[in-house]
Short mmCIF file of C-alpha atoms (C1' of nucleotides) in Angstrom, two decimals:
data_model
loop_
_atom_site.label_atom_id
_atom_site.label_comp_id
_atom_site.label_asym_id
_atom_site.label_seq_id
_atom_site.Cartn_x
_atom_site.Cartn_y
_atom_site.Cartn_z
CA MET A 25 39.66 -3.01 7.82
CA ARG A 26 39.07 -6.68 8.57
CA ARG A 27 35.98 -8.85 8.77
CA LEU A 28 34.09 -8.86 12.08
CA ARG A 29 34.20 -12.17 13.92
CA ARG A 30 30.92 -13.54 15.20
CA SER A 31 32.39 -13.71 18.70
CA GLU A 32 32.69 -9.92 18.62
CA LEU A 33 28.98 -9.39 17.99
CA PRO A 34 26.91 -8.83 21.15
CA VAL A 35 24.42 -11.68 21.73
CA ASN A 36 21.65 -9.16 22.22
CA THR A 37 19.80 -7.46 19.42
CA VAL A 38 19.58 -4.01 20.99
CA ALA A 39 23.28 -4.05 21.85
CA LEU A 40 24.05 -5.24 18.32
CA ALA A 41 22.07 -2.40 16.75
CA ARG A 42 24.14 0.09 18.71
CA TYR A 43 27.39 -1.82 18.13
CA LEU A 44 26.95 -1.78 14.34
CA ILE A 45 26.94 2.03 14.14
CA GLY A 46 30.30 3.04 12.64
CA LYS A 47 31.07 -0.47 11.35
CA THR A 48 31.34 -1.22 7.64
CA LEU A 49 29.01 -3.05 5.25
CA VAL A 50 30.98 -4.46 2.33
CA ARG A 51 29.65 -5.64 -1.02
CA GLU A 52 32.13 -7.55 -3.20
CA THR A 53 31.42 -7.95 -6.92
CA PRO A 54 33.49 -9.10 -9.91
CA GLN A 55 33.70 -5.41 -10.88
CA GLY A 56 35.09 -4.42 -7.51
CA ARG A 57 34.10 -3.47 -4.01
CA MET A 58 31.41 -1.14 -2.73
CA SER A 59 31.24 -0.30 0.95
CA GLY A 60 29.80 2.12 3.45
CA ARG A 61 29.88 3.08 7.12
CA ILE A 62 26.72 2.01 8.93
CA VAL A 63 25.18 5.20 10.34
CA GLU A 64 21.61 4.15 11.16
CA THR A 65 20.06 0.91 12.47
CA GLU A 66 16.86 -0.34 14.09
CA ALA A 67 16.36 -3.31 16.41
CA TYR A 68 13.42 -5.72 15.96
CA LEU A 69 13.07 -7.93 19.02
CA VAL A 70 11.48 -11.11 20.30
CA GLY A 71 7.87 -10.38 21.30
CA ASP A 72 7.98 -7.13 19.33
CA ALA A 73 4.74 -6.69 17.35
CA ALA A 74 6.59 -4.61 14.74
CA ALA A 75 9.06 -7.41 13.97
CA HIS A 76 8.53 -9.71 11.00
CA SER A 77 9.37 -12.65 13.26
CA PHE A 78 6.49 -11.80 15.64
CA ILE A 79 4.11 -14.16 13.81
CA GLY A 80 6.52 -17.07 14.14
CA LYS A 81 8.89 -18.63 11.65
CA THR A 82 7.75 -18.49 8.01
CA LYS A 83 9.51 -19.00 4.72
CA ARG A 84 10.02 -15.26 4.39
CA ASN A 85 11.41 -14.46 7.86
CA GLN A 86 13.30 -17.69 8.62
CA SER A 87 16.69 -15.99 8.31
CA THR A 88 15.97 -13.89 11.39
CA PHE A 89 16.10 -17.19 13.33
CA LEU A 90 19.70 -17.93 12.29
CA LYS A 91 22.46 -17.26 14.80
CA ARG A 92 23.65 -13.68 15.00
CA GLY A 93 25.49 -12.23 12.03
CA HIS A 94 23.41 -13.68 9.18
CA ALA A 95 21.59 -11.63 6.54
CA TYR A 96 17.81 -11.37 6.40
CA VAL A 97 16.88 -9.71 3.11
CA TYR A 98 13.23 -9.03 2.34
CA PHE A 99 11.18 -7.35 -0.39
CA VAL A 100 8.89 -4.46 0.55
CA TYR A 101 6.28 -2.26 -1.11
CA GLY A 102 6.60 -3.98 -4.44
CA ASN A 103 9.88 -2.24 -5.28
CA TRP A 104 12.57 -2.42 -2.65
CA TYR A 105 14.75 -4.73 -0.65
CA ALA A 106 15.96 -4.18 2.90
CA ILE A 107 18.84 -5.93 4.68
CA ASN A 108 18.97 -6.98 8.34
CA VAL A 109 21.52 -8.72 10.54
CA SER A 110 20.14 -11.55 12.68
CA GLY A 111 20.73 -10.77 16.33
CA GLU A 112 20.30 -13.72 18.69
CA ILE A 113 21.11 -17.41 19.14
CA GLU A 114 20.01 -20.05 16.63
CA GLY A 115 16.23 -20.52 16.78
CA VAL A 116 15.39 -17.09 18.20
CA GLY A 117 13.90 -14.62 15.72
CA ALA A 118 15.28 -11.07 16.02
CA ALA A 119 17.18 -8.75 13.72
CA VAL A 120 18.79 -5.37 13.15
CA LEU A 121 17.61 -3.41 10.12
CA ILE A 122 20.43 -1.46 8.46
CA ARG A 123 18.79 1.81 7.44
CA ALA A 124 21.60 3.97 6.08
CA LEU A 125 25.26 4.02 5.05
CA GLU A 126 27.86 6.71 4.56
CA PRO A 127 29.40 5.66 1.20
CA LEU A 128 33.11 4.77 1.37
CA GLU A 129 34.24 2.70 -1.64
CA GLY A 130 32.70 2.31 -5.10
CA ILE A 131 30.89 5.64 -4.98
CA GLU A 132 30.90 6.09 -8.76
CA ARG A 133 29.27 2.69 -9.25
CA MET A 134 26.65 3.50 -6.64
CA LYS A 135 25.89 6.74 -8.49
CA ARG A 136 25.27 4.78 -11.66
CA ARG A 137 22.75 2.66 -9.75
CA ARG A 138 21.05 5.75 -8.30
CA PRO A 139 21.15 8.44 -10.98
CA GLY A 140 20.76 11.97 -9.70
CA ALA A 141 21.50 11.15 -6.06
CA ALA A 142 24.13 13.20 -4.24
CA THR A 143 26.84 11.20 -2.46
CA HIS A 144 25.21 11.58 0.96
CA GLU A 145 21.87 10.40 -0.50
CA LEU A 146 23.18 7.27 -2.23
CA ALA A 147 22.52 4.93 0.70
CA ARG A 148 20.20 7.05 2.87
CA GLY A 149 17.26 4.74 3.62
CA PRO A 150 16.94 0.92 3.65
CA GLY A 151 15.64 0.66 0.08
CA CYS A 152 18.21 3.13 -1.21
CA LEU A 153 21.22 1.34 0.24
CA THR A 154 20.25 -2.04 -1.19
CA THR A 155 19.70 -0.44 -4.59
CA ALA A 156 23.09 1.30 -4.44
CA LEU A 157 24.90 -1.90 -3.40
CA ARG A 158 22.87 -4.30 -5.58
CA ILE A 159 21.61 -6.35 -2.64
CA ASP A 160 18.56 -8.58 -3.14
CA ARG A 161 17.00 -11.87 -2.01
CA ARG A 162 19.94 -13.83 -3.42
CA PHE A 163 21.76 -12.91 -0.23
CA ASP A 164 19.01 -13.89 2.21
CA GLY A 165 20.52 -16.25 4.80
CA LEU A 166 24.13 -15.35 3.98
CA ASP A 167 26.69 -15.44 6.80
CA LEU A 168 27.97 -11.87 7.10
CA CYS A 169 30.92 -13.02 9.24
CA ALA A 170 32.33 -15.17 6.43
CA PRO A 171 34.08 -14.37 3.14
CA GLY A 172 31.50 -13.76 0.42
CA PRO A 173 29.60 -11.17 -1.61
CA VAL A 174 28.37 -9.28 1.47
CA TRP A 175 30.10 -9.04 4.84
CA LEU A 176 30.55 -6.87 7.91
CA GLY A 177 33.86 -5.09 8.54
CA THR A 178 35.44 -3.19 11.40
CA ALA A 179 35.07 0.58 11.71
CA VAL A 180 37.22 2.63 9.35
CA LYS A 181 36.48 5.69 11.47
CA PRO A 182 35.09 5.39 15.00
CA ALA A 183 31.42 6.19 15.57
CA GLY A 184 30.62 9.70 16.74
CA ARG A 185 27.91 10.50 19.27
CA ILE A 186 25.10 7.99 18.96
CA GLY A 187 21.47 9.16 19.06
CA ARG A 188 18.45 7.04 19.87
CA SER A 189 14.82 7.42 18.77
CA VAL A 190 11.59 5.66 17.87
CA ARG A 191 11.66 3.51 14.76
CA ILE A 192 10.59 4.87 11.38
CA GLY A 193 7.64 3.71 9.29
CA ILE A 194 5.92 1.34 11.72
CA THR A 195 2.56 1.52 13.47
CA LYS A 196 2.63 -1.49 15.84
CA ASN A 197 4.73 -1.17 19.00
CA ALA A 198 5.88 2.25 17.82
CA HIS A 199 7.05 3.72 21.14
CA PRO A 200 10.25 1.91 22.20
CA LEU A 201 13.48 3.76 21.36
CA LEU A 202 15.03 1.08 19.18
CA ARG A 203 16.54 3.21 16.40
CA PHE A 204 20.22 4.17 16.63
CA TYR A 205 22.11 6.67 14.48
CA GLU A 206 25.26 8.74 14.32
CA ARG A 207 24.18 12.23 15.35
CA GLY A 208 24.45 14.99 12.77
CA ASN A 209 25.55 12.69 9.95
CA PRO A 210 23.90 13.85 6.68
CA CYS A 211 23.67 10.24 5.46
CA VAL A 212 21.09 9.39 8.14
CA SER A 213 17.49 9.08 6.85
CA GLY A 214 14.26 10.41 8.30
CA PRO A 215 13.08 13.88 9.31
CA VAL A 216 15.59 16.36 10.73
CA ARG A 217 14.40 15.94 14.30
CA LEU A 218 15.34 12.25 14.07
CA ARG A 219 18.83 13.01 12.75
CA ALA A 220 20.04 15.58 15.28
"C1'" DT B 30 10.69 21.24 5.81
"C1'" DC B 31 6.59 18.74 6.52
"C1'" DA B 32 2.44 16.10 5.20
"C1'" DC B 33 0.36 13.48 1.93
"C1'" DT B 34 -0.03 10.21 -2.00
"C1'" DG B 35 0.45 6.70 -5.63
"C1'" DA B 36 3.14 2.90 -7.33
"C1'" DT B 37 3.59 -2.06 -6.92
"C1'" DC B 38 3.76 -7.12 -5.57
"C1'" DG B 39 5.19 -10.88 -2.30
"C1'" DT B 40 3.39 -12.88 1.79
"C1'" DC B 41 0.10 -14.74 4.82
"C1'" DT B 42 -4.94 -15.19 6.02
"C1'" DG C 3 -7.87 -9.92 -0.43
"C1'" DA C 4 -5.37 -6.80 2.67
"C1'" DC C 5 -1.33 -4.95 3.96
"C1'" DG C 6 3.20 -3.30 4.44
"C1'" DA C 7 10.42 -2.19 8.66
"C1'" DT C 8 9.75 2.63 1.33
"C1'" DC C 9 10.56 6.23 -2.03
"C1'" DA C 10 10.03 10.23 -4.99
"C1'" DG C 11 7.09 13.76 -6.28
"C1'" DT C 12 3.90 17.39 -5.12
"C1'" DG C 13 2.04 21.39 -2.87
"C1'" DA C 14 1.57 24.36 1.20
"C1'" DG C 15 3.68 27.41 4.63
#
DNA sequence: TCACTGATCGTCT
DNA sequence: GACGATCAGTGAG
C-alpha cells in the first residue's frame, strides 16, 4: 500500500465518495499503525442543505473549503467526532463523510478503545471509527495526501459491488442518493436494507 | 430487527 | 437558546 496522490482524487465530490470505497484510511501513532478499508461514505455537496458548508464558511466548517484531500473533523452530539475528506477545489465547500471501516491493522488497539465491540463493529459508524482510531479535532485541516498522523492509502483489496442509497441521519435534502457502500460487507453501518 | 429515547456540548442565531 | 452528518440501551413483535 502507498499513499494516494492528490492528482488521483477525482475533482468531484460525488465521484470522490465512490472512489474512496475500498481505499485505506491510515492512522499512525508512536505506538504503531491502525488502519481500515473504507466501506461506507456519504457526499455533501455545494448547494446541499444537509451539508455543513451550506451556510457559508465558518470557523467550524472552513476545512471543507480546502482543496480536495484535506481532513474536516467535527464534533457532534456532545460526544463524538466524525472525519470527512474535502472534495473540490480551494474555496469551494464540499466533503465526503467517512462512515465506516473494515479494520485491517491495529485491531487489538482498536478493541481496547472500544471495549466489547466485535471486530466488524469496531469502526462501523462515523463516531465509532474516530473513537477506534483516536481521531479528533487536532487533525482538522490535515492534508491526507501527505505524510502525517492520518492519511489515505491505496486499496489493499479491490472494492466489491458498490451500493448507493439515501444518506443516514439527516432531515434536510434527504432524498438524493449520495451514500456509497460495499454491498454485503458486515462493517457497513445502518439498517440491513441500507447494507444489502 | 426496528423504533424510540436520553445523553451531552460546541456552534451559530 | 435551539439544534444536530451519533450511539447504546430498551422494549415490542
